[in-house]
CSV table of C-alpha atoms in Angstrom, one decimal:
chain,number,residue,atom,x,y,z
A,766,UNK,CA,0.0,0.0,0.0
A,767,UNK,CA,2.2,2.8,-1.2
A,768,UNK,CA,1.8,6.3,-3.0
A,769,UNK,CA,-1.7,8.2,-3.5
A,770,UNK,CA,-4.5,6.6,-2.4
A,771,UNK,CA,-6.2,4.8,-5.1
A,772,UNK,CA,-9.7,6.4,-3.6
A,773,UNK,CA,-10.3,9.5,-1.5
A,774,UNK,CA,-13.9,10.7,-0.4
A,775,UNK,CA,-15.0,13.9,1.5
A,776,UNK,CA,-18.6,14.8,2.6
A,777,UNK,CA,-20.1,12.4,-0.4
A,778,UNK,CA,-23.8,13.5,-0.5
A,779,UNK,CA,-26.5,11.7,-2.0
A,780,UNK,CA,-30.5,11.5,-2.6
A,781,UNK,CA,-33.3,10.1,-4.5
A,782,UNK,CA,-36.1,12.8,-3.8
A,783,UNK,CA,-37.2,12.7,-0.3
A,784,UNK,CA,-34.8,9.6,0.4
A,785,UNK,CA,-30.9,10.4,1.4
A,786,UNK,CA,-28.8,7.6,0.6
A,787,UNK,CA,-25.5,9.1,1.8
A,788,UNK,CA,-25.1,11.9,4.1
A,789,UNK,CA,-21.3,13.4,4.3
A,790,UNK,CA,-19.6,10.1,3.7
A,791,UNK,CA,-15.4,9.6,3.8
A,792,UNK,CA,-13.9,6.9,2.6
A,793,UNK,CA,-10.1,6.0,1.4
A,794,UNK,CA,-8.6,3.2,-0.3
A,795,UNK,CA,-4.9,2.9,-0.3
A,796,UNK,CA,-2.8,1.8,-3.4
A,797,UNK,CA,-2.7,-1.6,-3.4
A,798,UNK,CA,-5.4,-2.5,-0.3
A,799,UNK,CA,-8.6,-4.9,-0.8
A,800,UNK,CA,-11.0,-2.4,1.0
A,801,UNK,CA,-14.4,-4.2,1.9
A,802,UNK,CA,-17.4,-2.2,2.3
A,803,UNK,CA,-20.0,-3.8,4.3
A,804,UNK,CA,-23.7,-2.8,5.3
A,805,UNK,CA,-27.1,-3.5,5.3
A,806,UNK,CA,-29.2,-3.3,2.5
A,807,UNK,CA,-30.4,0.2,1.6
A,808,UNK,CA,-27.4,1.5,3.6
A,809,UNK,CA,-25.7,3.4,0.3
A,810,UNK,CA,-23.2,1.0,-0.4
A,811,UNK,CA,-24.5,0.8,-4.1
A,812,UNK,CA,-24.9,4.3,-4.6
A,813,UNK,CA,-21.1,4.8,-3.5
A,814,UNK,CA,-19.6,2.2,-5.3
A,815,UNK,CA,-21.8,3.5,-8.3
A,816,UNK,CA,-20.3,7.2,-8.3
A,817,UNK,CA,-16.5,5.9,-7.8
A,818,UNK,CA,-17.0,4.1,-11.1
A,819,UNK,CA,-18.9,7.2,-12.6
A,820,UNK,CA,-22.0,5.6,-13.6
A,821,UNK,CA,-23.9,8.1,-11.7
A,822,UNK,CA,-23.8,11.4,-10.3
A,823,UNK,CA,-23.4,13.1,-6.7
A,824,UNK,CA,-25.2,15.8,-5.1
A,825,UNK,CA,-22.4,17.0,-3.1
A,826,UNK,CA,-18.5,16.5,-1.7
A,827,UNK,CA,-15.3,15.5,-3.3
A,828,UNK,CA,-14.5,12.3,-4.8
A,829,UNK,CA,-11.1,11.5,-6.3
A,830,UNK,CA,-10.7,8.0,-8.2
A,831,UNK,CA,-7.0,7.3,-9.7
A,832,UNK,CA,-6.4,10.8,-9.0
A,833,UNK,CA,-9.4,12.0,-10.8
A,834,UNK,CA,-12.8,13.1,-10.5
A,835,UNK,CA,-15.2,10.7,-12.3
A,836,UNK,CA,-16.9,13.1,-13.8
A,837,UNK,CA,-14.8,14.0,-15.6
A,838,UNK,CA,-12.8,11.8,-17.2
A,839,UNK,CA,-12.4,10.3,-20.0
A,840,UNK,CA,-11.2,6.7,-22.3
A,841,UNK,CA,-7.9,6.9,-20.2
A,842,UNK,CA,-9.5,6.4,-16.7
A,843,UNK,CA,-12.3,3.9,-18.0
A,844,UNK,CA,-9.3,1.7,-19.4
A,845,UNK,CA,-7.7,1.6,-15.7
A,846,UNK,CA,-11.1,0.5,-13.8
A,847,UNK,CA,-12.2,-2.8,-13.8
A,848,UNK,CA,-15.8,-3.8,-12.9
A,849,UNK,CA,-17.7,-7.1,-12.1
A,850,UNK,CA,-21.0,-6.3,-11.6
A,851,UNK,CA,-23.5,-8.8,-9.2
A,852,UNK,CA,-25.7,-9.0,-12.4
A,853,UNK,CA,-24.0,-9.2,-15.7
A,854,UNK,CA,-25.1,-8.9,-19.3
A,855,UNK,CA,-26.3,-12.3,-21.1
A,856,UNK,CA,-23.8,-13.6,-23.0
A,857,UNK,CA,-25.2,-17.3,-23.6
A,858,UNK,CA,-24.2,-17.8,-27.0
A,859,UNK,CA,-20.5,-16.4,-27.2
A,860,UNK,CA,-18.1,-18.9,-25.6
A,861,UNK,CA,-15.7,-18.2,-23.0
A,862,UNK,CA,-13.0,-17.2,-25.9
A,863,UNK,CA,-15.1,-15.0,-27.6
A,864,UNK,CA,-16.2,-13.3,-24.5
A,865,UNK,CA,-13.3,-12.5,-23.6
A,866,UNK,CA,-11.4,-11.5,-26.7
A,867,UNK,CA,-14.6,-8.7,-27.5
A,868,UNK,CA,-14.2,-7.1,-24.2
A,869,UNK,CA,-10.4,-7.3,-24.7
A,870,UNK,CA,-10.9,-4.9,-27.5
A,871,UNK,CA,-11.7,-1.9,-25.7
A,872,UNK,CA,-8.8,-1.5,-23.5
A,873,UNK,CA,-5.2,-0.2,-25.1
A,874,UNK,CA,-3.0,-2.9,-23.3
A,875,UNK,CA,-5.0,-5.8,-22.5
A,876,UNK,CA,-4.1,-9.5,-21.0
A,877,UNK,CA,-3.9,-12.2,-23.9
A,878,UNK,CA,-7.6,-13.0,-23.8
A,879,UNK,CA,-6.0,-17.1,-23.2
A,880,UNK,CA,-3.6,-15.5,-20.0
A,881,UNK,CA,-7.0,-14.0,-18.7
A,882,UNK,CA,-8.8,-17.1,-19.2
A,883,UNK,CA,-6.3,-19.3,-17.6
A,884,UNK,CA,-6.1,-17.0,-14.5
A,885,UNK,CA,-9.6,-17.7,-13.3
A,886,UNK,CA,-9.0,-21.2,-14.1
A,887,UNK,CA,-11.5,-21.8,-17.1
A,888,UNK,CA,-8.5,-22.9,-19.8
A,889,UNK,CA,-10.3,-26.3,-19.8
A,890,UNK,CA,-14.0,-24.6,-20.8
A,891,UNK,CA,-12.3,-22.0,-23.0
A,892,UNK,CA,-14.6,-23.2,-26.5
A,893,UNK,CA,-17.6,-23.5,-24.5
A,894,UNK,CA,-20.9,-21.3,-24.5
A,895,UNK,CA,-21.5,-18.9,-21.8
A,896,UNK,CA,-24.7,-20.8,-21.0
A,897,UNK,CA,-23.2,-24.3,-20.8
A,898,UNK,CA,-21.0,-22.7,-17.8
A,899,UNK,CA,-22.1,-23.6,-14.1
A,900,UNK,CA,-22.9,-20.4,-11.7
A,901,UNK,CA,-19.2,-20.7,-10.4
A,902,UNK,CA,-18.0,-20.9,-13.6
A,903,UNK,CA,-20.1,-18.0,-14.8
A,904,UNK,CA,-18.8,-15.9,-12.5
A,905,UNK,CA,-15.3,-16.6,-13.0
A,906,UNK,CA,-15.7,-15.4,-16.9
A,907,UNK,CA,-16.9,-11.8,-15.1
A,908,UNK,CA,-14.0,-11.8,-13.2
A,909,UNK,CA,-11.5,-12.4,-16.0
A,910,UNK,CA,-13.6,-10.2,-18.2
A,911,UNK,CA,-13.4,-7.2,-15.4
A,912,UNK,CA,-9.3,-7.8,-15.2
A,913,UNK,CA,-8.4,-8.2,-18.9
A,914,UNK,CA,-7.8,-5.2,-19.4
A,915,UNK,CA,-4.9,-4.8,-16.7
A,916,UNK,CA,-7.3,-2.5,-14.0
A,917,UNK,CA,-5.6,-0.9,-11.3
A,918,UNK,CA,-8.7,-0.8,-9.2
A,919,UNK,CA,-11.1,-3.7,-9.3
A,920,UNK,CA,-14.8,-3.0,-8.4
A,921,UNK,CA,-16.1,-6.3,-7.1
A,922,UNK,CA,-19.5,-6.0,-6.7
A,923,UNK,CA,-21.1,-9.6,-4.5
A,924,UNK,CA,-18.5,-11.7,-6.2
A,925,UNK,CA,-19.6,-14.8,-4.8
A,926,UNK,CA,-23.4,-14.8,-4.6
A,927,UNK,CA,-24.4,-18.3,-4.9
A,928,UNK,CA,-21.0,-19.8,-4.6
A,929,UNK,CA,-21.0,-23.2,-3.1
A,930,UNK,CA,-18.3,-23.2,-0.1
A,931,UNK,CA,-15.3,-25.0,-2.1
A,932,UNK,CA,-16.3,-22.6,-5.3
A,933,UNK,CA,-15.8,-19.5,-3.0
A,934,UNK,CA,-12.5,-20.6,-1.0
A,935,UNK,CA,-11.2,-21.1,-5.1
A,936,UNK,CA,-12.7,-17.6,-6.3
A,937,UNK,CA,-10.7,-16.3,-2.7
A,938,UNK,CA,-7.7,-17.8,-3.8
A,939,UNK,CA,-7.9,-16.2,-7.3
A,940,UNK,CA,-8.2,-12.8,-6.0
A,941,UNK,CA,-5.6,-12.7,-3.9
A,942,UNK,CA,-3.4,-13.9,-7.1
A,943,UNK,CA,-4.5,-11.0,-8.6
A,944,UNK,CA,-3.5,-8.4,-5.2
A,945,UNK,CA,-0.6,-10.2,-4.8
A,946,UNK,CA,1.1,-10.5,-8.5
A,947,UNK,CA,-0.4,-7.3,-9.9
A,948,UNK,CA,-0.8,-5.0,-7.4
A,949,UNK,CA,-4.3,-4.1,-8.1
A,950,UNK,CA,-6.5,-2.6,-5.3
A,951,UNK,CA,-9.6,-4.6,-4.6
A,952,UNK,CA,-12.7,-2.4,-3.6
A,953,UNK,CA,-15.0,-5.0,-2.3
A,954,UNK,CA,-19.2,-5.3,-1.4
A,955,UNK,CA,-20.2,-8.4,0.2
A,956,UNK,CA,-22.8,-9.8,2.6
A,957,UNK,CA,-20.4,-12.8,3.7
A,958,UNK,CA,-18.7,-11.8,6.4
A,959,UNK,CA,-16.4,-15.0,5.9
A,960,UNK,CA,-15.6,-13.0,2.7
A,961,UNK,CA,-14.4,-9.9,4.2
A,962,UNK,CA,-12.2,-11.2,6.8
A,963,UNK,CA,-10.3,-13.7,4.5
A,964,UNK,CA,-9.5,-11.4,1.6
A,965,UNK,CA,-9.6,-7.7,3.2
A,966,UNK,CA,-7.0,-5.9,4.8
A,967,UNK,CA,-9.7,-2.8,5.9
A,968,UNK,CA,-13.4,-3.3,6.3
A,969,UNK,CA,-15.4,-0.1,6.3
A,970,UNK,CA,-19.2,-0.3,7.6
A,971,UNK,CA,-21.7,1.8,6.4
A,972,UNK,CA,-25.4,2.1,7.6
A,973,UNK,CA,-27.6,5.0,6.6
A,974,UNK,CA,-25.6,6.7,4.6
A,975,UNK,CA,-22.4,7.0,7.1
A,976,UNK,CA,-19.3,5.6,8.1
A,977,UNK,CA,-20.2,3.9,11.7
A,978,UNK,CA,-16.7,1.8,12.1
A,979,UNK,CA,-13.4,0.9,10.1
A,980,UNK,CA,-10.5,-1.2,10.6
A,981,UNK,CA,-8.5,-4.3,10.2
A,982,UNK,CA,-10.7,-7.1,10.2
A,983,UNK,CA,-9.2,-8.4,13.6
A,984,UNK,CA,-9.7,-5.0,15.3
A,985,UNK,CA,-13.1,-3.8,14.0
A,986,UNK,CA,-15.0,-2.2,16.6
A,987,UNK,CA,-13.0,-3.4,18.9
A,988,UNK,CA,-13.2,-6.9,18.5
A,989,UNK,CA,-9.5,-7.1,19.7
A,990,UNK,CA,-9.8,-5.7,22.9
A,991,UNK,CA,-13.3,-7.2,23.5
A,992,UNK,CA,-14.1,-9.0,26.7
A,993,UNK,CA,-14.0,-12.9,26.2
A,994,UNK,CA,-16.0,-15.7,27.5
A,995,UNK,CA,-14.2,-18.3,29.0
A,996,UNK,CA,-16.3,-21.9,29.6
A,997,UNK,CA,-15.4,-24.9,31.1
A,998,UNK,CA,-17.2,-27.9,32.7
A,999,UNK,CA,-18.3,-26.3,36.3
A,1000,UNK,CA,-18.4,-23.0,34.9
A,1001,UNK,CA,-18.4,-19.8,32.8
A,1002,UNK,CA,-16.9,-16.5,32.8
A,1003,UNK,CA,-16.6,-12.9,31.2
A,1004,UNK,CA,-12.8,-11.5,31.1
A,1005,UNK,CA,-10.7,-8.8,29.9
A,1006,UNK,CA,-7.7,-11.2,30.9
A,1007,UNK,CA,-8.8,-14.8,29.5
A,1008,UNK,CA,-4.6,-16.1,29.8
A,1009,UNK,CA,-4.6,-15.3,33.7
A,1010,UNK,CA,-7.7,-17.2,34.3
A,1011,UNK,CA,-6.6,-20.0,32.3
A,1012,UNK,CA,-3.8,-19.8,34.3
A,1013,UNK,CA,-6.0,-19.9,37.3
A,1014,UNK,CA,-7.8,-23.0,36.4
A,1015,UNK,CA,-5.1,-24.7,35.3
A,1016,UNK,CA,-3.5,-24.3,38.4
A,1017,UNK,CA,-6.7,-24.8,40.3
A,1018,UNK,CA,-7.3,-28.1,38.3
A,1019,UNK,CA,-3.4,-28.8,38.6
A,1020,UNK,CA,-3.6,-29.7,35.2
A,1021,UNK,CA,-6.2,-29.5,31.6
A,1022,UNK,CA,-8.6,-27.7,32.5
A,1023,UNK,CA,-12.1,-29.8,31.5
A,1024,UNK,CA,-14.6,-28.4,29.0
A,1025,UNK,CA,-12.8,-25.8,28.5
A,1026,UNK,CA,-13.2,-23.2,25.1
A,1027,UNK,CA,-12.0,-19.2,25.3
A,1028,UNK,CA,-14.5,-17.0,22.6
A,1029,UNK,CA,-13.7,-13.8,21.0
A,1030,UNK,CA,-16.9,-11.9,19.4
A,1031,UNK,CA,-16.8,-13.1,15.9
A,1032,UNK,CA,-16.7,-10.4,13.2
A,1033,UNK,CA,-20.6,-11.3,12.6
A,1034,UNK,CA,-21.1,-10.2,16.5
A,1035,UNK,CA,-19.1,-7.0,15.9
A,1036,UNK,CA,-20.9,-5.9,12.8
A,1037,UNK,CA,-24.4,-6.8,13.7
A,1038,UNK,CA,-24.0,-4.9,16.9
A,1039,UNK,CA,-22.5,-1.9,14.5
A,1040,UNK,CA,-25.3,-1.6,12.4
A,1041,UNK,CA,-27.9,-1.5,15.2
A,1042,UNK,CA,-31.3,-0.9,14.1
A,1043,UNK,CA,-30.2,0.2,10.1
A,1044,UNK,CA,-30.7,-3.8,9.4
């Protein structure tokens, strides 16, 4: 995470009529990071992610994207951005190939449409059609299609919506290929919160149009220095010290302590008790 950042927000306003979707929102994104941007349905996170790319328009505050404003750019930015959309166009009777090598064709230095390909791990399914692909498979073609063209930020919008749990881990392990060879910075929206702490190094909740928390995924709201709940067989406590009363049992036990588990709040406790009542 080095230089500019990749995104910086300031008092980002925005409404639909009578209904404010963000009110004065900040948000950053450092060269380089996989941001996640978490929240409750209706909380803005569409709208946001939806002016950062420039598909739609702001009522207020600054927004800087690759060092520019996205309204006002032009073929250059566009090139640098790369976008996977939770819903994307129907392509059923192109094959992976041919899906590929047409969006290929509007960037100035694209991947081989074949390098793309075998980076998400569809070489194999390369001469098939779109609609012959399974869900996981499907979305794997977005994902090549959003990084042919060599993006420097990657918009990653639900990537994994309807995964199976062995399709997501493999779809986890391609993006952090992609962080770790390339460089590219990762803005991510997701509802799996398994998501967000495997492949983020930031998570930034939002609910009603603000910023309530940010952090590492291990500090967030201060999971870190949350009180833990320490159980064994005759009994349970809450500390702020669960290694002493280990300790303490062990020695009280003069030995294993029976039963016994030390929890943490999970980052599902954390944000639930975030967003409150916005859920």
């Amino acid at each position: 995470m080095t230089g500019n950042p990749a995104v910086r927000v300031r008092g980002l306003r925005k409404a639909y009529g009578p209904v404010t979707a963000l009110t004065d929102l900040d948000l950053d994104v450092a060269t380089g990071e996989v941001l996640a941007l978490l929240g409750p349905n209706g909380a803005g996170k569409t709208s946001a992610v939806e002016i950062l790319e420039g598909h739609r328009d702001r009522d207020g505050g600054d927004v800087t994207v690759l060092g520019r404003d996205p309204r006002h750019v032009g073929l250059d930015w566009r090139a640098a951005i790369g976008i996977v959309p939770q819903h994307c166009a129907d392509l059923g009777e192109l094959t992976v190939r041919e899906s590929v090598r047409h969006f290929a064709r509007y960037f100035p230095r694209p991947r081989d449409p074949d390098e793309a390909i075998e980076l998400v791990g569809l070489t194999s399914k390369a001469g098939a059609r779109v609609r012959a692909l399974s869900g996981g498979q499907r979305r794997r073609l977005d994902v090549a299609i959003g990084v042919v063209g060599r993006p420097r930020l990657l918009f990653l919008d639900e990537p994994t919506t309807g995964f199976d749990p062995q399709a997501r881990r493999r779809f986890w392990a391609l993006i952090r290929s992609l962080t770790g060879h390339d460089g590219t910075t990762v803005l991510l929206t997701t509802h799996h919160l398994a998501e967000a702490e495997e492949l983020a190094d930031r998570i930034v909740v939002i609910a009603a149009g603000r910023v309530v928390a940010e952090g590492e995924p291990a500090t967030l709201g201060g999971r870190a220095g949350a009180r833990s709940v320490v159980r064994w067989a005759d009994g349970v406590r809450d500390t702020d010290d669960p290694a002493g009363l280990v300790a303490e049992l062990t020695r009280r036990y003069g030995g294993p302590v029976p039963g016994l588990t030390v929890t943490r709040p999970s980052l599902e406790d954390v944000y639930l008790d975030l967003i409150g009542g916005h859920s």
